[in-house]
């Protein structure tokens, strides 16, 4: 039986960051296990782009410090790898007073502005008329508040994950793909991991397996981890708007008509724009493959895109699904599982977790090594449910 100091299960955003940060500890023997192939699209760490921002209106204030630390780590990773995968074009929030993203407060926009002021994050609040001058593709909707963060960026999750895994292996970490974890067995001071390939023993286990984490929590907690299918779409841009969208960063809209939350990001393919929506209608059972039909794309354009954004054709170039794992309060779970020995779960980060993954990975390394963490994780105990 092969023995390791730490085994990380699941190599999406959280797992890749944890493995990389742990690999910097030269005296630790590290293994990462992934049940799918490298760069797979079965979870929630794919889709070409993610938004990273620093002033966070979700939660109770702890997320902003996590996001700020992630920015510092992101700069370090780019410097060490020589690869730039964050495109800083700024982020616009355009919200009414009633709407909030899941995990956000009723005063999400005001809370975001308050956090920006508290932590001296560069930001701007535009006069209403100026918003529509600067962003001419927006359909004018009087009475919406706004917030612009110049330092926010779009980042390729695939590039970020691959780069961290590459750095981790260069540091000596081992990675096994196409290997599913079947069970964890608690020993006196270690944990036995049984997989479809072998058995391993580890002093510490970090579970970052996304939707599949419900296979490992105690029965009383299985109901708090819900998995939902989310759908993302790339629509074609009218030729006269291509340059405008190409130069514009991501933006989030609180649609006052449908009372829904829309995020819009530039695509790495000119002539396309990516759209996403938070929907919690279709649960994922870990077995079936989610599908998107033509009716979905037609409804998305008619009900969400056309009423809010100009310059977009009613032509969907491609669409993909991703799997959200959420908790009842839409906040994270980062905690030890008491029924195992030295097993930490990092879960339910879908929807607003990628930007925090870099600092959370560092926190996992600090935890394993007995160091004081640079971010606060006390709010994410599983026992709050």
Coordinates of C-alpha atoms in Angstrom, one line a residue:
X1 CA 0.0 0.0 0.0
X2 CA 1.4 3.4 -1.0
X3 CA 1.5 6.0 1.8
X4 CA 1.3 9.8 1.5
X5 CA 1.3 12.7 3.8
X6 CA -1.7 14.3 2.0
X7 CA -4.1 13.1 -0.7
X8 CA -6.3 15.6 -2.5
X9 CA -9.4 14.1 -4.1
X10 CA -10.8 16.0 -7.0
X11 CA -8.7 18.3 -9.2
X12 CA -11.0 21.1 -10.2
X13 CA -10.4 24.7 -9.0
X14 CA -10.2 24.0 -5.3
X15 CA -8.3 20.7 -5.7
X16 CA -5.7 22.1 -8.1
X17 CA -5.0 25.1 -5.8
X18 CA -4.7 22.9 -2.8
X19 CA -2.4 20.5 -4.5
X20 CA -0.2 23.3 -5.8
X21 CA 0.1 25.0 -2.4
X22 CA 0.8 21.7 -0.6
X23 CA 3.4 20.8 -3.2
X24 CA 5.5 23.8 -2.1
X25 CA 6.1 22.0 1.2
X26 CA 9.2 20.0 0.2
X27 CA 8.9 17.6 3.1
X28 CA 5.4 16.4 2.2
X29 CA 4.6 13.5 -0.1
X30 CA 1.5 14.5 -2.0
X31 CA -1.0 12.8 -4.3
X32 CA -3.9 14.2 -6.3
X33 CA -6.6 11.9 -7.5
X34 CA -9.1 12.7 -10.3
X35 CA -11.8 10.4 -11.4
X36 CA -12.1 11.9 -14.9
X37 CA -9.6 13.1 -17.4
X38 CA -7.5 16.2 -17.2
X39 CA -9.5 19.3 -17.9
X40 CA -12.9 17.5 -18.0
X41 CA -16.2 19.2 -18.2
X42 CA -18.3 17.1 -15.8
X43 CA -18.1 19.5 -12.8
X44 CA -18.1 23.3 -12.4
X45 CA -14.5 24.3 -13.2
X46 CA -14.8 24.7 -17.0
X47 CA -16.5 27.0 -19.4
X48 CA -13.7 29.3 -20.8
X49 CA -14.1 32.2 -18.4
X50 CA -14.7 33.1 -14.8
X51 CA -15.0 36.5 -13.1
X52 CA -12.6 37.4 -10.4
X53 CA -13.4 40.5 -8.3
X54 CA -12.4 41.8 -4.9
X55 CA -15.3 43.6 -3.2
X56 CA -17.7 40.9 -2.4
X57 CA -21.4 41.6 -1.5
X58 CA -22.1 37.9 -0.6
X59 CA -21.7 36.5 2.9
X60 CA -20.9 38.5 6.0
X61 CA -17.8 40.3 4.9
X62 CA -15.3 37.4 5.1
X63 CA -15.3 36.8 1.4
X64 CA -13.6 40.1 0.5
X65 CA -10.4 39.2 2.4
X66 CA -10.4 35.8 0.7
X67 CA -10.7 37.4 -2.7
X68 CA -8.0 40.0 -2.0
X69 CA -5.6 37.2 -0.9
X70 CA -6.5 35.2 -4.1
X71 CA -5.5 38.2 -6.2
X72 CA -2.0 38.2 -4.6
X73 CA -1.6 34.4 -5.2
X74 CA -2.8 34.7 -8.7
X75 CA -0.1 37.3 -9.4
X76 CA 2.4 34.9 -7.9
X77 CA 1.3 32.0 -10.1
X78 CA 1.4 34.1 -13.2
X79 CA 4.9 35.4 -12.3
X80 CA 6.2 31.9 -11.6
X81 CA 4.7 30.2 -14.6
X82 CA 5.3 33.1 -17.0
X83 CA 1.7 32.7 -18.2
X84 CA -1.0 35.4 -18.1
X85 CA -4.5 34.0 -17.8
X86 CA -6.3 37.0 -16.1
X87 CA -7.6 39.7 -18.4
X88 CA -8.3 42.8 -16.3
X89 CA -10.9 44.8 -18.1
X90 CA -13.1 45.7 -15.1
X91 CA -16.5 44.6 -13.9
X92 CA -19.8 46.4 -14.0
X93 CA -22.6 45.5 -11.6
X94 CA -26.1 46.8 -12.6
X95 CA -28.7 46.0 -10.0
X96 CA -32.1 47.0 -8.7
X97 CA -32.6 47.2 -4.9
X98 CA -34.8 44.1 -4.7
X99 CA -32.6 41.6 -6.4
X100 CA -29.7 39.6 -4.9
X101 CA -27.6 36.7 -6.2
X102 CA -27.9 33.5 -4.3
X103 CA -25.7 33.8 -1.2
X104 CA -26.0 37.6 -1.4
X105 CA -27.7 40.0 0.9
X106 CA -30.9 41.9 0.1
X107 CA -28.6 45.0 -0.2
X108 CA -26.1 43.2 -2.4
X109 CA -25.1 46.2 -4.3
X110 CA -24.8 48.4 -1.2
X111 CA -22.8 45.7 0.5
X112 CA -20.4 45.5 -2.4
X113 CA -19.8 49.2 -2.3
X114 CA -19.4 49.1 1.5
X115 CA -16.8 46.4 1.2
X116 CA -14.9 48.3 -1.5
X117 CA -14.7 51.4 0.7
X118 CA -13.8 49.4 3.8
X119 CA -10.8 47.6 2.0
X120 CA -9.8 50.5 -0.2
X121 CA -10.6 48.7 -3.4
X122 CA -10.6 50.9 -6.5
X123 CA -14.1 51.4 -7.7
X124 CA -16.4 53.9 -9.4
X125 CA -20.1 54.6 -9.2
X126 CA -21.4 56.2 -12.4
X127 CA -24.1 58.7 -13.0
X128 CA -27.0 56.8 -14.6
X129 CA -26.7 58.5 -18.0
X130 CA -23.0 57.8 -18.0
X131 CA -23.5 54.1 -17.6
X132 CA -25.3 53.8 -20.9
X133 CA -22.8 56.0 -22.6
X134 CA -19.9 53.8 -21.5
X135 CA -21.8 50.6 -22.1
X136 CA -23.8 51.3 -25.2
X137 CA -25.0 47.7 -25.6
X138 CA -27.1 48.0 -22.4
X139 CA -30.8 48.5 -22.8
X140 CA -31.7 51.6 -20.7
X141 CA -33.6 50.7 -17.6
X142 CA -34.1 53.7 -15.2
X143 CA -33.5 53.3 -11.6
X144 CA -30.8 50.6 -11.5
X145 CA -27.8 51.2 -9.3
X146 CA -24.3 50.5 -10.5
X147 CA -20.8 49.7 -9.3
X148 CA -17.6 49.4 -11.5
X149 CA -14.4 47.7 -10.3
X150 CA -11.6 48.5 -12.7
X151 CA -9.3 45.7 -11.3
X152 CA -11.7 42.9 -11.8
X153 CA -10.9 40.4 -14.5
X154 CA -12.0 37.5 -16.6
X155 CA -9.8 34.4 -16.1
X156 CA -9.6 31.1 -17.9
X157 CA -10.4 28.4 -15.3
X158 CA -8.9 25.8 -17.6
X159 CA -5.6 27.7 -17.8
X160 CA -5.5 28.4 -14.1
X161 CA -6.1 24.8 -13.2
X162 CA -3.7 23.3 -15.7
X163 CA -1.0 25.8 -14.7
X164 CA -1.3 25.0 -11.0
X165 CA -1.3 21.3 -11.6
X166 CA 1.8 21.6 -13.8
X167 CA 3.6 23.6 -11.1
X168 CA 2.5 21.0 -8.5
X169 CA 4.1 18.2 -10.5
X170 CA 7.2 20.2 -11.0
X171 CA 7.4 20.5 -7.3
X172 CA 7.1 16.7 -6.9
X173 CA 3.4 16.0 -6.5
X174 CA 1.9 12.9 -8.0
X175 CA -1.4 13.0 -10.0
X176 CA -3.5 10.0 -10.9
X177 CA -6.3 10.5 -13.5
X178 CA -9.2 8.1 -14.4
X179 CA -9.3 6.8 -10.8
X180 CA -12.5 7.0 -8.7
X181 CA -12.4 7.0 -4.9
X182 CA -14.8 4.4 -3.6
X183 CA -14.5 4.8 0.1
X184 CA -12.6 6.2 3.0
X185 CA -11.8 4.1 6.0
X186 CA -10.7 5.7 9.3
X187 CA -7.6 4.3 11.0
X188 CA -6.1 5.4 14.3
X189 CA -4.1 8.3 12.9
X190 CA -4.6 7.9 9.2
X191 CA -7.2 7.3 6.5
X192 CA -7.3 4.4 4.0
X193 CA -8.5 5.5 0.6
X194 CA -9.9 2.7 -1.6
X195 CA -10.2 3.5 -5.3
X196 CA -11.0 1.7 -8.5
X197 CA -7.3 1.2 -9.0
X198 CA -5.5 0.8 -5.6
X199 CA -5.5 1.5 -1.9
X200 CA -3.6 4.3 -0.3
X201 CA -2.9 5.5 3.2
X202 CA -2.8 9.2 4.1
X203 CA -2.2 11.3 7.2
X204 CA -4.5 14.0 5.8
X205 CA -7.2 13.9 3.1
X206 CA -8.7 17.0 1.4
X207 CA -12.0 16.3 -0.4
X208 CA -12.5 18.8 -3.2
X209 CA -14.8 16.5 -5.3
X210 CA -17.6 19.0 -6.0
X211 CA -21.0 17.3 -6.7
X212 CA -19.5 13.9 -5.6
X213 CA -18.8 15.1 -2.1
X214 CA -22.2 13.9 -0.9
X215 CA -20.8 10.4 -1.3
X216 CA -18.5 11.0 1.7
X217 CA -20.4 13.1 4.2
X218 CA -22.4 11.6 7.1
X219 CA -25.9 10.6 6.3
X220 CA -27.4 13.5 8.3
X221 CA -25.6 16.0 6.1
X222 CA -26.3 14.4 2.7
X223 CA -29.5 16.5 2.3
X224 CA -27.7 19.8 2.7
X225 CA -25.6 19.3 -0.4
X226 CA -27.8 19.9 -3.4
X227 CA -26.6 19.6 -7.0
X228 CA -28.2 21.5 -9.8
X229 CA -27.6 21.7 -13.6
X230 CA -26.6 25.2 -14.8
X231 CA -26.5 26.2 -18.5
X232 CA -24.2 28.6 -20.2
X233 CA -24.5 29.9 -23.7
X234 CA -22.4 31.6 -26.3
X235 CA -24.4 33.9 -28.7
X236 CA -23.3 35.6 -31.8
X237 CA -22.7 39.4 -31.8
X238 CA -23.9 41.8 -34.5
X239 CA -20.9 43.0 -36.5
X240 CA -21.2 46.6 -35.5
X241 CA -21.0 45.6 -31.8
X242 CA -18.0 43.2 -32.1
X243 CA -15.3 45.7 -31.2
X244 CA -17.3 47.1 -28.3
X245 CA -17.9 43.7 -26.7
X246 CA -14.2 42.7 -27.3
X247 CA -13.0 45.7 -25.3
X248 CA -15.5 45.3 -22.5
X249 CA -15.0 43.2 -19.4
X250 CA -17.7 41.1 -17.7
X251 CA -20.8 42.5 -16.2
X252 CA -23.6 41.3 -13.9
X253 CA -27.2 42.4 -14.4
X254 CA -30.0 42.1 -11.9
X255 CA -32.9 42.0 -14.4
X256 CA -35.8 43.9 -12.9
X257 CA -38.4 42.4 -15.3
X258 CA -37.7 38.7 -14.7
X259 CA -36.2 39.3 -11.2
X260 CA -33.3 37.2 -12.2
X261 CA -29.5 37.3 -12.2
X262 CA -27.6 37.4 -15.5
X263 CA -23.8 37.3 -15.9
X264 CA -22.2 38.3 -19.2
X265 CA -18.6 37.7 -20.2
X266 CA -16.6 38.3 -23.4
X267 CA -15.6 35.2 -25.2
X268 CA -12.0 34.3 -26.2
X269 CA -13.6 33.9 -29.7
X270 CA -14.3 37.2 -31.2
X271 CA -17.9 37.6 -32.3
X272 CA -19.3 35.6 -29.4
X273 CA -20.5 36.6 -25.9
X274 CA -21.0 34.2 -23.1
X275 CA -24.2 34.3 -20.9
X276 CA -25.0 32.5 -17.7
X277 CA -28.0 32.5 -15.3
X278 CA -28.5 31.1 -11.8
X279 CA -31.3 28.5 -12.0
X280 CA -32.2 25.9 -9.5
X281 CA -34.8 23.9 -11.3
X282 CA -33.0 20.8 -12.5
X283 CA -31.3 18.6 -9.9
X284 CA -28.3 16.5 -11.0
X285 CA -28.2 12.9 -9.9
X286 CA -24.5 12.2 -10.5
X287 CA -25.4 9.6 -13.2
X288 CA -27.3 11.1 -16.1
X289 CA -25.7 13.5 -18.6
X290 CA -27.4 16.9 -18.6
X291 CA -28.6 18.1 -22.0
X292 CA -29.6 21.4 -23.6
X293 CA -32.3 21.6 -26.2
X294 CA -33.1 24.3 -28.8
X295 CA -36.1 25.5 -26.7
X296 CA -33.7 26.5 -23.9
X297 CA -31.7 28.7 -26.2
X298 CA -34.7 30.3 -27.7
X299 CA -36.2 31.1 -24.3
X300 CA -32.9 32.5 -23.1
X301 CA -32.7 35.0 -25.9
X302 CA -36.3 36.1 -25.8
X303 CA -36.7 36.4 -22.0
X304 CA -33.3 37.4 -20.8
X305 CA -30.9 38.6 -23.5
X306 CA -33.1 40.7 -25.8
X307 CA -34.7 42.8 -23.0
X308 CA -31.4 43.7 -21.4
X309 CA -28.6 43.8 -24.1
X310 CA -28.4 45.1 -27.6
X311 CA -26.2 43.9 -30.4
X312 CA -26.7 40.2 -29.8
X313 CA -28.1 37.9 -32.6
X314 CA -30.7 35.3 -31.9
X315 CA -28.1 32.7 -32.8
X316 CA -26.6 30.4 -30.2
X317 CA -23.1 29.2 -31.3
X318 CA -22.7 26.7 -28.5
X319 CA -24.0 25.8 -25.1
X320 CA -22.7 23.8 -22.2
X321 CA -23.7 22.6 -18.7
X322 CA -22.0 22.8 -15.4
X323 CA -23.0 21.4 -12.0
X324 CA -23.6 23.6 -9.0
X325 CA -23.3 22.2 -5.5
X326 CA -25.0 24.4 -3.0
X327 CA -26.0 24.5 0.7
X328 CA -29.2 25.9 2.2
X329 CA -27.6 29.3 2.8
X330 CA -25.6 29.3 -0.5
X331 CA -22.3 29.6 1.5
X332 CA -19.3 27.3 1.6
X333 CA -18.5 24.3 3.7
X334 CA -14.9 24.0 4.7
X335 CA -14.5 21.8 7.7
X336 CA -13.2 18.5 9.1
X337 CA -15.5 15.5 8.8
X338 CA -15.7 14.2 12.4
X339 CA -16.5 10.6 11.3
X340 CA -13.1 10.3 9.5
X341 CA -9.6 11.0 10.7
X342 CA -8.0 14.1 9.4
X343 CA -10.3 14.5 6.5
X344 CA -11.3 18.1 5.4
X345 CA -14.2 18.8 3.1
X346 CA -14.1 21.9 0.7
X347 CA -17.5 22.1 -0.7
X348 CA -20.5 24.0 -2.1
X349 CA -18.4 26.8 -3.6
X350 CA -20.3 26.7 -6.9
X351 CA -21.4 30.0 -8.3
X352 CA -19.1 32.3 -6.4
X353 CA -16.2 30.1 -5.5
X354 CA -13.6 30.2 -8.3
X355 CA -12.2 33.6 -7.3
X356 CA -11.6 32.3 -3.8
X357 CA -10.0 29.0 -4.8
X358 CA -6.4 30.4 -4.7
X359 CA -6.6 31.6 -1.1
X360 CA -8.6 28.5 0.0
X361 CA -5.9 26.2 -1.4
X362 CA -3.3 28.1 0.5
X363 CA -5.4 27.8 3.6
X364 CA -5.5 24.0 3.2
X365 CA -1.7 23.9 3.1
X366 CA -1.5 26.1 6.2
X367 CA -4.0 23.9 8.0
X368 CA -2.0 20.7 7.2
X369 CA 1.2 22.3 8.3
X370 CA -0.3 23.7 11.5
X371 CA 0.2 27.3 10.5
X372 CA -2.1 30.3 11.1
X373 CA -4.3 30.8 8.1
X374 CA -4.3 34.1 6.2
X375 CA -8.0 34.0 5.7
X376 CA -10.9 33.3 8.1
X377 CA -12.8 30.0 7.6
X378 CA -14.8 29.9 10.9
X379 CA -18.1 30.8 9.1
X380 CA -18.0 27.6 7.0
X381 CA -18.5 24.9 9.6
X382 CA -20.7 22.0 8.5
X383 CA -22.3 22.0 12.0
X384 CA -24.1 25.3 11.3
X385 CA -26.8 23.2 9.6

